[in-house]
């Protein structure tokens, strides 16, 4: 099967995509975009979060064929400098494996809710697992990115 889509504002296509291939595999192995991480492959950890036609999805749960004709935005194409800087300033980056998914999820939250409460932050990031930080610094990072005290 051939899959053609726009990834990070660039037209991309791949031939020989098999029917069960995930969008995550397509992005990482065929397009060389390694920012979205492959961890659980079950949609539980959030490390592979991307936008598909403007909707936040776990790329491991989306078939590559479903992205045909769609717009995909990964951490590499995200306008997320403010969020990334807030994560650095808050010390919310440790091993870094979960960081791309958390940055994409935070970006999505701030697009919908510019000044979220802690409860809204926790709900928005509930699909992202971090095994290093304990989440306090991550929540602080989201507040910083939102310009909250």
Coordinates of C-alpha atoms in Angstrom, one line a residue:
X1 CA 0.0 0.0 0.0
X2 CA 1.1 3.6 -0.6
X3 CA 0.6 6.2 2.1
X4 CA 0.9 9.9 1.3
X5 CA 0.4 12.6 3.9
X6 CA 1.7 15.9 5.0
X7 CA 4.1 15.6 8.0
X8 CA 5.3 18.8 9.7
X9 CA 4.2 20.8 6.6
X10 CA 6.1 18.6 4.2
X11 CA 4.5 16.2 1.7
X12 CA 5.7 12.7 2.5
X13 CA 4.9 9.3 1.0
X14 CA 5.9 5.7 1.6
X15 CA 5.5 2.6 -0.6
X16 CA 5.2 -0.9 0.6
X17 CA 3.4 0.0 3.8
X18 CA 1.8 -3.1 5.2
X19 CA -1.8 -3.1 6.4
X20 CA -1.0 -3.5 10.1
X21 CA 1.8 -0.9 10.2
X22 CA 1.3 1.9 12.8
X23 CA 1.6 5.6 12.2
X24 CA 4.4 5.5 14.8
X25 CA 6.4 3.0 12.7
X26 CA 5.8 5.1 9.6
X27 CA 7.1 8.2 11.3
X28 CA 10.1 6.7 12.9
X29 CA 11.3 4.0 10.5
X30 CA 10.2 5.3 7.1
X31 CA 10.4 9.1 7.6
X32 CA 13.2 9.2 10.2
X33 CA 11.3 11.3 12.7
X34 CA 12.5 9.8 16.0
X35 CA 11.0 12.4 18.4
X36 CA 7.9 10.4 19.0
X37 CA 9.0 7.5 21.2
X38 CA 8.0 3.8 21.0
X39 CA 7.3 2.5 24.5
X40 CA 4.2 0.6 25.3
X41 CA 2.6 0.2 21.8
X42 CA -0.8 0.1 23.5
X43 CA -1.7 3.8 23.8
X44 CA -1.1 3.8 27.6
X45 CA 2.1 5.9 28.0
X46 CA 1.6 8.9 25.6
X47 CA 5.3 8.9 24.5
X48 CA 4.2 8.7 20.9
X49 CA 1.7 11.6 21.0
X50 CA 1.2 13.5 17.7
X51 CA -1.5 15.6 16.0
X52 CA -3.5 13.9 13.2
X53 CA -5.6 16.4 11.4
X54 CA -5.4 18.6 14.5
X55 CA -6.4 15.9 17.0
X56 CA -4.0 14.6 19.6
X57 CA -3.5 10.9 19.1
X58 CA -1.2 8.1 20.2
X59 CA 0.6 7.2 16.9
X60 CA 1.1 3.6 18.1
X61 CA -2.7 3.1 17.9
X62 CA -3.3 4.7 14.5
X63 CA -2.7 2.6 11.4
X64 CA -0.4 4.2 8.9
X65 CA -3.1 3.9 6.2
X66 CA -5.4 6.0 8.3
X67 CA -3.0 8.9 7.9
X68 CA -3.2 8.8 4.1
X69 CA -4.2 12.2 2.9
X70 CA -4.0 13.7 6.4
X71 CA -1.9 16.3 8.2
X72 CA 0.5 15.0 10.8
X73 CA 2.4 17.2 13.3
X74 CA 5.1 15.6 15.4
X75 CA 7.3 17.0 18.2
X76 CA 9.8 17.9 15.4
X77 CA 7.2 20.1 13.6
X78 CA 5.5 21.5 16.7
X79 CA 5.7 25.2 17.5
X80 CA 6.4 24.3 21.1
X81 CA 9.5 26.3 22.0
X82 CA 7.6 28.0 24.9
X83 CA 6.5 24.7 26.3
X84 CA 9.9 23.1 25.9
X85 CA 11.6 26.0 27.6
X86 CA 9.2 25.8 30.5
X87 CA 10.0 22.1 30.9
X88 CA 13.7 22.9 31.1
X89 CA 13.2 25.8 33.5
X90 CA 11.0 23.8 35.8
X91 CA 13.4 20.8 35.8
X92 CA 10.7 18.6 34.4
X93 CA 13.1 16.8 32.0
X94 CA 15.0 13.9 33.5
X95 CA 15.6 10.8 31.3
X96 CA 13.7 12.6 28.5
X97 CA 11.9 9.6 27.1
X98 CA 8.4 10.9 28.0
X99 CA 9.2 14.5 27.3
X100 CA 8.1 14.7 23.6
X101 CA 4.7 13.2 24.4
X102 CA 4.3 15.5 27.4
X103 CA 5.3 18.6 25.3
X104 CA 2.8 17.7 22.6
X105 CA 0.0 17.0 25.2
X106 CA 0.8 20.3 27.0
X107 CA 0.7 22.2 23.7
X108 CA -2.7 20.6 22.9
X109 CA -4.0 21.6 26.4
X110 CA -2.8 25.2 26.1
X111 CA -4.4 25.5 22.7
X112 CA -7.7 24.6 24.2
X113 CA -7.3 26.1 27.7
X114 CA -4.7 29.0 27.8
X115 CA -4.6 29.2 31.6
X116 CA -5.5 25.7 33.0
X117 CA -6.1 24.8 36.6
X118 CA -4.0 22.1 38.2
X119 CA -7.0 19.7 37.8
X120 CA -7.2 20.5 34.1
X121 CA -3.5 19.9 33.7
X122 CA -3.7 16.6 35.5
X123 CA -6.6 15.5 33.4
X124 CA -4.9 16.5 30.1
X125 CA -1.7 14.7 31.0
X126 CA -3.4 11.6 32.4
X127 CA -2.5 9.7 29.3
X128 CA 1.2 10.3 29.7
X129 CA 3.4 8.3 32.0
X130 CA 6.7 9.5 33.5
X131 CA 8.7 7.2 35.6
X132 CA 11.3 9.7 36.8
X133 CA 9.8 13.0 38.0
X134 CA 6.7 12.3 40.2
X135 CA 4.8 14.9 38.1
X136 CA 5.2 18.0 40.4
X137 CA 7.8 19.5 38.1
X138 CA 5.8 18.6 35.0
X139 CA 2.7 20.4 36.4
X140 CA 5.0 23.4 37.3
X141 CA 6.3 23.4 33.7
X142 CA 2.7 23.5 32.3
X143 CA 1.9 26.5 34.6
X144 CA 5.1 28.2 33.5
X145 CA 4.2 27.6 29.8
X146 CA 0.8 29.1 30.5
X147 CA 2.3 32.1 32.1
X148 CA 0.7 31.2 35.4
X149 CA 2.4 31.8 38.8

